[in-house]
Coordinates of N, CA and C in Angstrom, one line a residue:
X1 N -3.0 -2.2 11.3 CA -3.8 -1.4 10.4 C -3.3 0.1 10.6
X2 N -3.0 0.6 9.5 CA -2.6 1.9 9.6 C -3.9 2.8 9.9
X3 N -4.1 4.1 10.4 CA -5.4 5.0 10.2 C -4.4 6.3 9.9
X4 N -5.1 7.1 8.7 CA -3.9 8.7 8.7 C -4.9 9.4 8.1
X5 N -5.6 10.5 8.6 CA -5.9 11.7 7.8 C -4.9 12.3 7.2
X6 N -5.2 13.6 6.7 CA -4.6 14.9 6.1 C -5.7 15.7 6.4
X7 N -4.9 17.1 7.3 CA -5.6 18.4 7.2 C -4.8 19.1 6.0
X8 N -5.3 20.5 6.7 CA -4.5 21.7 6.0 C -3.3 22.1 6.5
X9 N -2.5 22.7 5.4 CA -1.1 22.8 5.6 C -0.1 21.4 5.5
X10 N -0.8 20.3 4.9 CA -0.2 19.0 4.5 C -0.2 18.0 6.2
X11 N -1.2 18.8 7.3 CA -0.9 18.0 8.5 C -1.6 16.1 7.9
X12 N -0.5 15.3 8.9 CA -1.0 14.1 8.3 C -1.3 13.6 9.8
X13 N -2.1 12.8 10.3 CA -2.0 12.2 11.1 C -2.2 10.4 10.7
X14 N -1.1 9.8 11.5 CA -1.5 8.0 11.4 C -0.7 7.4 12.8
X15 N -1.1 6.2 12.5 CA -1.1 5.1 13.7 C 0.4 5.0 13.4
X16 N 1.4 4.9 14.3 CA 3.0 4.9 14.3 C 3.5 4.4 14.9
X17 N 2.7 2.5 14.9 CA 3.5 1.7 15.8 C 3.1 1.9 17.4
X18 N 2.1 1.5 18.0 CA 1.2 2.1 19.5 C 1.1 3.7 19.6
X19 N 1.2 4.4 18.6 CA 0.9 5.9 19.0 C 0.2 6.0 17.6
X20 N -0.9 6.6 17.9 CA -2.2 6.7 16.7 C -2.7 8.4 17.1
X21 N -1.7 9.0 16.3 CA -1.9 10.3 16.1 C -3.4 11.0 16.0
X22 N -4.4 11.7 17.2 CA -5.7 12.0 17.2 C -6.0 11.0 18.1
X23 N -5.8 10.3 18.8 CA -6.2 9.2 19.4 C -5.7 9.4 20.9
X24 N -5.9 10.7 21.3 CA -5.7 11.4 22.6 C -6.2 10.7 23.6
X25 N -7.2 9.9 23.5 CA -7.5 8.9 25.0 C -6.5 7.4 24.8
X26 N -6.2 7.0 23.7 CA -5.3 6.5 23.9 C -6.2 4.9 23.5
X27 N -7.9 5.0 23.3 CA -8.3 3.9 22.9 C -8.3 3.3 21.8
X28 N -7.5 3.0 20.9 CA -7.3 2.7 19.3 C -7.9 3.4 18.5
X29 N -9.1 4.3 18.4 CA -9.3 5.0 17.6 C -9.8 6.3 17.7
X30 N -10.5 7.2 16.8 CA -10.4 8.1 16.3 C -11.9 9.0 16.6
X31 N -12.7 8.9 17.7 CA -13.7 9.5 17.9 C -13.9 10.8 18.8
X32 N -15.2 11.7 19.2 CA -15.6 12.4 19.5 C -15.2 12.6 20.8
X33 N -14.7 11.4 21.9 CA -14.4 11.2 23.0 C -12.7 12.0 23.0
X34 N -12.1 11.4 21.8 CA -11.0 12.1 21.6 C -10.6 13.9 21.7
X35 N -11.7 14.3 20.9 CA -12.3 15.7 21.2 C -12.0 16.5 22.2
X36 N -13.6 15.7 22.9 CA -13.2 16.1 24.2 C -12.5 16.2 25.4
X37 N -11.7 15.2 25.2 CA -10.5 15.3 26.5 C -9.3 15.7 26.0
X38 N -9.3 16.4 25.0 CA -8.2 17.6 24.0 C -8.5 19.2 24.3
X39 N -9.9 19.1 24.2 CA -10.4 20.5 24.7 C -11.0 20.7 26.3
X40 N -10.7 19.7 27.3 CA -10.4 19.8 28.0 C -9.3 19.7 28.5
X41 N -7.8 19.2 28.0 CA -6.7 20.0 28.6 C -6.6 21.1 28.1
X42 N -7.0 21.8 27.0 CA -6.7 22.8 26.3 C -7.5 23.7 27.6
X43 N -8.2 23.5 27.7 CA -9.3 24.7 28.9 C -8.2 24.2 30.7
X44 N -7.4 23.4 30.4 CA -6.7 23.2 31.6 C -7.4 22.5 32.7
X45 N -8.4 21.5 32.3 CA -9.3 20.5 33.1 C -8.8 19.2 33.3
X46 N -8.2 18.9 32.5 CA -7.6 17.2 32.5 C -6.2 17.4 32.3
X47 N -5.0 16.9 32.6 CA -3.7 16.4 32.1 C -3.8 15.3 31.3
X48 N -2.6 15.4 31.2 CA -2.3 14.4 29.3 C -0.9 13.7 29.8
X49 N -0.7 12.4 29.2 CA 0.4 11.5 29.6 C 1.1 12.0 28.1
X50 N 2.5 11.8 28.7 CA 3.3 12.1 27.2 C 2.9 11.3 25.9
X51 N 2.5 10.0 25.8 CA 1.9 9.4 25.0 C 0.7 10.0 24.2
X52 N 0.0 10.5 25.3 CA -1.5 11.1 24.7 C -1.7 12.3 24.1
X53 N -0.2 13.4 25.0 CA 0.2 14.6 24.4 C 0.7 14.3 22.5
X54 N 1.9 13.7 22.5 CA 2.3 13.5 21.2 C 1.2 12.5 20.6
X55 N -0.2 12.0 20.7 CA -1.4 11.8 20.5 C -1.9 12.7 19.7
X56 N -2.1 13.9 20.8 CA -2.3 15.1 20.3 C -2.1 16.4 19.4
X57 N -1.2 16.3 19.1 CA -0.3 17.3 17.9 C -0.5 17.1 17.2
X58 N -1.7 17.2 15.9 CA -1.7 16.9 15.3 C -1.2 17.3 13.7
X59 N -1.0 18.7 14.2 CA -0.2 19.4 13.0 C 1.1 19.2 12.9
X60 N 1.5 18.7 14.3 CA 2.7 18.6 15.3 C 3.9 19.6 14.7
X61 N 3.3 20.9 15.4 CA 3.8 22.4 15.3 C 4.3 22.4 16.6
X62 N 4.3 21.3 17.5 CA 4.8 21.3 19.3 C 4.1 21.5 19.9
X63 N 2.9 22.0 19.8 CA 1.7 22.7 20.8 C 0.4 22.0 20.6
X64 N -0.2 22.3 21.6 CA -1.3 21.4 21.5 C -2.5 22.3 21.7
X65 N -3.4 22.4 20.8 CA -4.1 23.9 20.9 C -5.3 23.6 20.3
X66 N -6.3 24.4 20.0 CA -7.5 24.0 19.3 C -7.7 24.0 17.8
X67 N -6.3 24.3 17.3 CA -6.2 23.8 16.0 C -5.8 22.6 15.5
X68 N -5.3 21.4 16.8 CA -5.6 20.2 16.7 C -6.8 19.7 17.2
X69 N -7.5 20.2 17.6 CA -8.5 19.7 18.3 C -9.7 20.0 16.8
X70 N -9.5 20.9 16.6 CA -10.1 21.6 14.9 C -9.7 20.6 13.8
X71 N -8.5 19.9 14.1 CA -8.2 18.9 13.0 C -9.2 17.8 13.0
X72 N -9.2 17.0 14.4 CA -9.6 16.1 14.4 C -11.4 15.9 14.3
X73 N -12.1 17.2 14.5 CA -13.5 17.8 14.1 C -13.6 17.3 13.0
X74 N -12.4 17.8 12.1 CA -13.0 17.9 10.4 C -12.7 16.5 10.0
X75 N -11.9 15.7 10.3 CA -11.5 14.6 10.1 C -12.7 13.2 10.8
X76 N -13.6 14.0 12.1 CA -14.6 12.9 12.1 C -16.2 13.3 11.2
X77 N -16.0 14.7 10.8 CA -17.0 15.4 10.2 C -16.9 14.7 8.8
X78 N -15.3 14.1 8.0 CA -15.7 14.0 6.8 C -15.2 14.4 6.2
X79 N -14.6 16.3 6.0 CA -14.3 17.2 5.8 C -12.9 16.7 5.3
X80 N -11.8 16.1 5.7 CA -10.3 15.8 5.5 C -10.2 14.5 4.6

């Protein structure tokens, strides 16, 4: 099963063969838990496995910042 939003700026995120773009814990899908352990590496609380980093990017501009973490808000909000 594929899963892919779209933000702004044409970001897309989907499932790409075991890497499911927004799915930063790495559990198949796409929730609130994801969130938070985004904005806590972002605050420098948790580490991230290369897997969960490229998870992360969601604009995938290289960085992992709260404008992915902003993505994935609007995307469980509805919003995208």
């Amino acid at each position: 099963t594929s899963t892919s939003f779209s933000g702004g700026g044409g970001t897309t995120a989907q499932n790409l063969g075991g890497f499911m773009v927004g799915d930063t814990n790495s559990d198949g899908s796409i929730s609130i838990y994801d969130v938070t352990l985004l904005q806590m590496y972002i605050a420098g609380m948790q580490d991230l496995s290369d897997i969960t980093k490229i998870n992360s990017d969601i604009n995938s501009d290289g960085k992992i910042d709260v404008n992915d973490a902003t993505e994935i808000q609007k995307y469980l909000a509805g919003i995208l």
